[in-house]
Short mmCIF file of C-alpha atoms in Angstrom, two decimals:
data_model
loop_
_atom_site.label_atom_id
_atom_site.label_comp_id
_atom_site.label_asym_id
_atom_site.label_seq_id
_atom_site.Cartn_x
_atom_site.Cartn_y
_atom_site.Cartn_z
CA MET H 2 0.00 0.00 0.00
CA THR H 3 1.33 3.41 -0.90
CA LYS H 4 2.03 5.60 2.09
CA PRO H 5 0.47 9.09 2.09
CA SER H 6 2.83 11.77 0.89
CA SER H 7 4.14 14.26 3.41
CA LEU H 8 3.15 17.00 0.96
CA HIS H 9 -0.56 16.21 1.37
CA GLN H 10 -1.46 16.58 5.01
CA PRO H 11 -5.05 16.87 6.30
CA LEU H 12 -6.24 20.44 6.65
CA PRO H 13 -6.40 21.42 10.34
CA ALA H 14 -9.91 21.81 11.73
CA LYS H 15 -9.38 25.50 12.53
CA ASP H 16 -8.17 26.35 9.02
CA PHE H 17 -11.04 24.43 7.43
CA THR H 18 -13.57 26.18 9.69
CA ILE H 19 -12.16 29.62 8.90
CA GLU H 20 -12.35 28.95 5.15
CA LEU H 21 -15.90 27.61 5.50
CA PHE H 22 -17.00 30.58 7.60
CA CYS H 23 -15.66 33.07 5.04
CA ARG H 24 -17.72 31.48 2.29
CA VAL H 25 -20.84 31.30 4.45
CA ASP H 26 -20.49 34.89 5.63
CA ASP H 27 -20.15 36.16 2.04
CA ALA H 28 -23.49 34.53 1.22
CA LEU H 29 -25.27 35.86 4.32
CA LEU H 30 -24.30 39.52 4.23
CA ASP H 31 -27.91 40.59 4.70
CA GLN H 32 -28.28 38.70 7.98
CA LYS H 33 -27.89 40.79 11.13
CA LYS H 34 -26.93 39.55 14.55
CA PRO H 35 -29.82 39.76 17.05
CA ALA H 36 -29.08 42.02 19.99
CA LEU H 37 -29.35 39.27 22.61
CA SER H 38 -27.73 36.51 20.58
CA GLN H 39 -24.26 35.21 21.36
CA LEU H 40 -23.58 34.04 17.81
CA HIS H 41 -24.00 35.69 14.42
CA PRO H 42 -26.22 33.78 11.94
CA SER H 43 -23.12 33.11 9.83
CA GLU H 44 -21.49 31.40 12.80
CA VAL H 45 -24.60 29.32 13.45
CA VAL H 46 -24.81 28.18 9.81
CA THR H 47 -21.10 27.36 9.82
CA LEU H 48 -21.55 25.18 12.89
CA GLY H 49 -24.58 23.57 11.25
CA LEU H 50 -22.55 22.67 8.16
CA LEU H 51 -19.78 21.26 10.33
CA TYR H 52 -22.37 19.24 12.23
CA ALA H 53 -23.60 17.70 8.97
CA LEU H 54 -20.08 17.04 7.68
CA ARG H 55 -18.92 15.41 10.90
CA GLY H 56 -21.76 12.90 10.82
CA GLN H 57 -21.91 12.69 14.62
CA GLY H 58 -24.59 12.96 17.26
CA TYR H 59 -25.34 16.14 19.19
CA ARG H 60 -23.17 15.40 22.21
CA ALA H 61 -20.17 14.08 20.29
CA PHE H 62 -20.22 17.08 17.96
CA TYR H 63 -20.48 19.55 20.83
CA ARG H 64 -17.51 17.93 22.59
CA TRP H 65 -15.50 18.17 19.37
CA VAL H 66 -16.33 21.87 18.93
CA GLN H 67 -15.32 22.62 22.50
CA LYS H 68 -12.05 20.78 22.07
CA GLU H 69 -11.00 21.91 18.59
CA LEU H 70 -12.80 25.19 17.84
CA ARG H 71 -13.26 26.92 21.17
CA PRO H 72 -10.85 29.79 20.24
CA LEU H 73 -12.91 30.47 17.09
CA PHE H 74 -16.22 30.50 18.98
CA PRO H 75 -15.44 32.03 22.40
CA ARG H 76 -19.13 32.75 23.03
CA LEU H 77 -20.29 29.24 22.23
CA PRO H 78 -23.65 28.73 23.97
CA GLU H 79 -24.68 25.75 26.06
CA GLN H 80 -25.32 22.52 24.15
CA SER H 81 -29.13 22.55 24.09
CA ARG H 82 -29.19 26.26 23.22
CA LEU H 83 -26.78 25.71 20.33
CA PHE H 84 -28.93 23.03 18.73
CA ARG H 85 -32.04 25.15 19.13
CA LEU H 86 -30.18 27.80 17.15
CA LEU H 87 -29.32 25.25 14.48
CA ARG H 88 -33.02 24.44 14.13
CA GLN H 89 -33.88 28.14 13.98
CA TYR H 90 -31.42 29.00 11.19
CA HIS H 91 -31.26 25.78 9.18
CA HIS H 92 -33.45 27.35 6.45
CA LEU H 93 -30.52 29.62 5.51
CA ALA H 94 -28.72 26.58 4.10
CA GLU H 95 -31.09 26.76 1.12
CA ARG H 96 -29.01 29.67 -0.18
CA PHE H 97 -26.21 27.23 -0.95
CA MET H 98 -28.31 25.02 -3.22
CA ALA H 99 -27.00 24.55 -6.76
CA HIS H 100 -28.59 25.96 -9.90
CA ALA H 101 -30.85 23.85 -12.09
CA THR H 102 -29.53 22.47 -15.38
CA ALA H 103 -31.30 21.11 -18.45
CA LEU H 104 -31.07 17.53 -17.16
CA GLY H 105 -31.57 16.40 -13.57
CA VAL H 106 -31.92 13.23 -11.51
CA CYS H 107 -34.02 12.52 -8.42
CA ASP H 108 -34.34 9.64 -5.99
CA THR H 109 -34.99 8.86 -2.33
CA LEU H 110 -32.66 7.45 0.31
CA GLY H 111 -34.00 5.48 3.24
CA ILE H 112 -32.86 6.66 6.69
CA GLU H 113 -33.26 4.23 9.57
CA LEU H 114 -34.42 6.11 12.67
CA LEU H 115 -35.69 3.28 14.83
CA HIS H 116 -35.09 -0.42 15.38
CA PRO H 117 -38.07 -2.41 14.07
CA ILE H 118 -38.67 -3.99 17.47
CA ARG H 119 -39.31 -0.53 18.95
CA GLU H 120 -41.88 0.46 16.33
CA GLY H 121 -45.09 1.85 17.80
CA ARG H 122 -43.79 2.43 21.33
CA CYS H 123 -43.96 6.20 20.86
CA GLU H 124 -46.87 7.78 19.00
CA TRP H 125 -45.20 11.11 18.36
CA HIS H 126 -42.02 9.61 16.85
CA PHE H 127 -41.47 10.74 13.25
CA ALA H 128 -40.30 7.29 12.09
CA ARG H 129 -42.75 5.06 10.25
CA LYS H 130 -42.45 1.64 8.65
CA GLY H 131 -42.09 1.69 4.90
CA LYS H 132 -40.23 0.27 1.93
CA CYS H 133 -37.32 2.19 0.47
CA ASN H 134 -34.50 0.98 -1.79
CA HIS H 135 -36.12 -2.48 -1.98
CA ARG H 136 -35.99 -3.05 1.78
CA TRP H 137 -38.25 -2.41 4.77
CA ILE H 138 -37.15 0.20 7.30
CA VAL H 139 -38.63 2.15 10.19
CA GLY H 140 -37.55 5.68 9.50
CA ALA H 141 -37.76 8.39 6.86
CA LYS H 142 -37.16 9.08 3.18
CA PHE H 143 -34.61 11.67 2.08
CA PHE H 144 -35.46 13.07 -1.37
CA VAL H 145 -32.81 14.83 -3.44
CA LEU H 146 -32.99 16.51 -6.83
CA LEU H 147 -29.57 16.75 -8.48
CA ASN H 148 -28.43 18.69 -11.53
CA GLN H 149 -26.26 17.14 -14.22
CA TRP H 150 -23.12 17.84 -12.18
CA GLY H 151 -24.34 15.90 -9.15
CA GLN H 152 -25.06 19.01 -7.07
CA ILE H 153 -28.17 19.25 -4.91
CA VAL H 154 -30.78 21.61 -6.34
CA ARG H 155 -33.59 20.82 -3.89
CA TRP H 156 -34.21 18.31 -1.09
CA ASN H 157 -37.08 17.23 1.14
CA CYS H 158 -37.95 14.48 3.58
CA CYS H 159 -40.98 12.52 4.76
CA SER H 160 -41.72 9.43 6.80
CA ALA H 161 -40.93 6.09 5.15
CA ASN H 162 -44.57 5.02 4.78
CA ILE H 163 -45.35 7.76 2.22
CA HIS H 164 -45.12 7.06 -1.52
CA ASP H 165 -42.44 8.75 -3.61
CA THR H 166 -45.10 10.57 -5.64
CA VAL H 167 -45.49 13.02 -2.75
CA PHE H 168 -42.37 14.74 -4.10
CA HIS H 169 -43.99 15.53 -7.45
CA CYS H 170 -44.62 19.05 -6.20
CA VAL H 171 -40.86 19.61 -5.90
CA ILE H 172 -40.28 18.37 -9.44
CA GLU H 173 -43.06 20.58 -10.79
CA ASP H 174 -41.28 23.67 -9.45
CA PHE H 175 -38.65 23.12 -12.17
CA GLU H 176 -41.09 22.40 -14.99
CA GLU H 177 -39.65 25.13 -17.21
CA LYS H 178 -36.02 24.60 -16.19
CA MET H 179 -35.05 20.93 -16.25
CA VAL H 180 -36.07 17.43 -17.29
CA VAL H 181 -35.88 15.10 -14.29
CA LEU H 182 -35.00 11.42 -14.61
CA ALA H 183 -36.50 9.08 -12.01
CA ASP H 184 -37.16 5.38 -11.44
CA THR H 185 -40.56 3.71 -11.60
CA GLY H 186 -41.18 4.41 -7.92
CA PHE H 187 -42.12 7.99 -8.86
CA LYS H 188 -44.77 6.93 -11.38
CA ALA H 189 -48.30 7.97 -10.39
CA LYS H 190 -51.50 6.28 -11.53
CA ASP H 191 -53.07 9.48 -12.81
CA ASP H 192 -50.85 12.41 -13.77
CA ASN H 193 -47.10 12.87 -13.66
CA PRO H 194 -45.27 16.20 -13.94
CA THR H 195 -44.59 17.07 -17.57
CA ASN H 196 -40.86 17.39 -16.90
CA LEU H 197 -40.60 13.99 -15.17
CA LYS H 198 -39.25 11.10 -17.26
CA ILE H 199 -39.82 7.66 -15.74
CA CYS H 200 -36.92 5.35 -16.62
CA LYS H 201 -37.15 1.57 -16.52
CA ARG H 202 -34.40 -0.54 -15.00
CA GLY H 203 -31.33 -0.71 -17.25
CA THR H 204 -32.09 2.47 -19.19
CA TRP H 205 -30.71 5.98 -18.88
CA ASN H 206 -27.59 5.11 -16.91
CA GLU H 207 -27.13 8.82 -16.23
CA ARG H 208 -29.37 8.16 -13.23
CA MET H 209 -26.46 6.38 -11.52
CA LEU H 210 -25.19 9.84 -10.62
CA VAL H 211 -27.61 9.88 -7.72
CA GLU H 212 -26.24 6.56 -6.44
CA THR H 213 -22.79 8.15 -6.29
CA ALA H 214 -24.24 10.96 -4.20
CA PHE H 215 -25.99 8.49 -1.89
CA SER H 216 -22.76 6.57 -1.34
CA LEU H 217 -21.13 9.82 -0.22
CA PHE H 218 -24.07 10.55 2.10
CA GLU H 219 -23.73 7.12 3.69
CA GLY H 220 -19.94 6.95 3.86
CA ILE H 221 -19.10 10.52 4.90
CA LEU H 222 -22.25 11.99 6.45
CA ASN H 223 -23.46 8.73 8.05
CA LEU H 224 -27.03 9.33 6.89
CA LYS H 225 -27.98 5.67 6.68
CA LYS H 226 -28.81 5.52 10.39
CA GLN H 227 -29.88 8.44 12.57
CA ASP H 228 -31.49 8.76 16.00
CA HIS H 229 -33.65 11.86 15.58
CA ARG H 230 -37.21 11.59 16.88
CA LEU H 231 -38.81 14.72 15.39
CA LYS H 232 -38.94 15.95 11.81
CA PRO H 233 -37.46 19.43 12.58
CA ASN H 234 -34.41 17.80 14.15
CA LEU H 235 -33.95 15.51 11.15
CA ALA H 236 -34.40 18.44 8.76
CA THR H 237 -31.68 20.34 10.63
CA ARG H 238 -29.34 17.39 10.17
CA LEU H 239 -30.13 17.06 6.47
CA ALA H 240 -29.96 20.77 5.66
#
């Protein structure tokens, strides 16, 4: 096995965070810091992106921030307060969505939120039993719409027991901008969006682009299994 070259060392966490914050802050120039807030919205969004990239739980991520990034965030709030802020500002991540192209791909990824033996023990739990990616899970569906470069244009989520056709409304928003390739799971009995092309198995291999994205989600972001109980918490993680 080839040893890693000394010329290519991992970027330190502080340097990566500074670079990420600069890009986020440039996109959120119109956001003002509330008078009583300890963190600027740009700082909150930066921490939210780091939380998604780390692929950890709340407590593990907070311990990592305290250990590695405390000098960059001297006014870091208490753990529960920080994650309430992430929920409050997660909608700002939509500004970093990619632009639509002439051709796009969409699909859903199953996220396991609960062990099947614990199904039904809690009525208010967001997880539901459903079939996704040819297997039964108790969890949620993560829908992504990618452009031809594999960049996320729009995303959404729902419980696993809901059919994929519920995301037709997202596809219709790009009716005049892009043609979207999808598998037969998105085919409705009545009407399909005019820009949706249903592809049978073995055709239009361009759709494999979304499988590459899903492999990154599972390997780097650890999205295959999560422990969130409420939809807002899961949406914060996905955003």
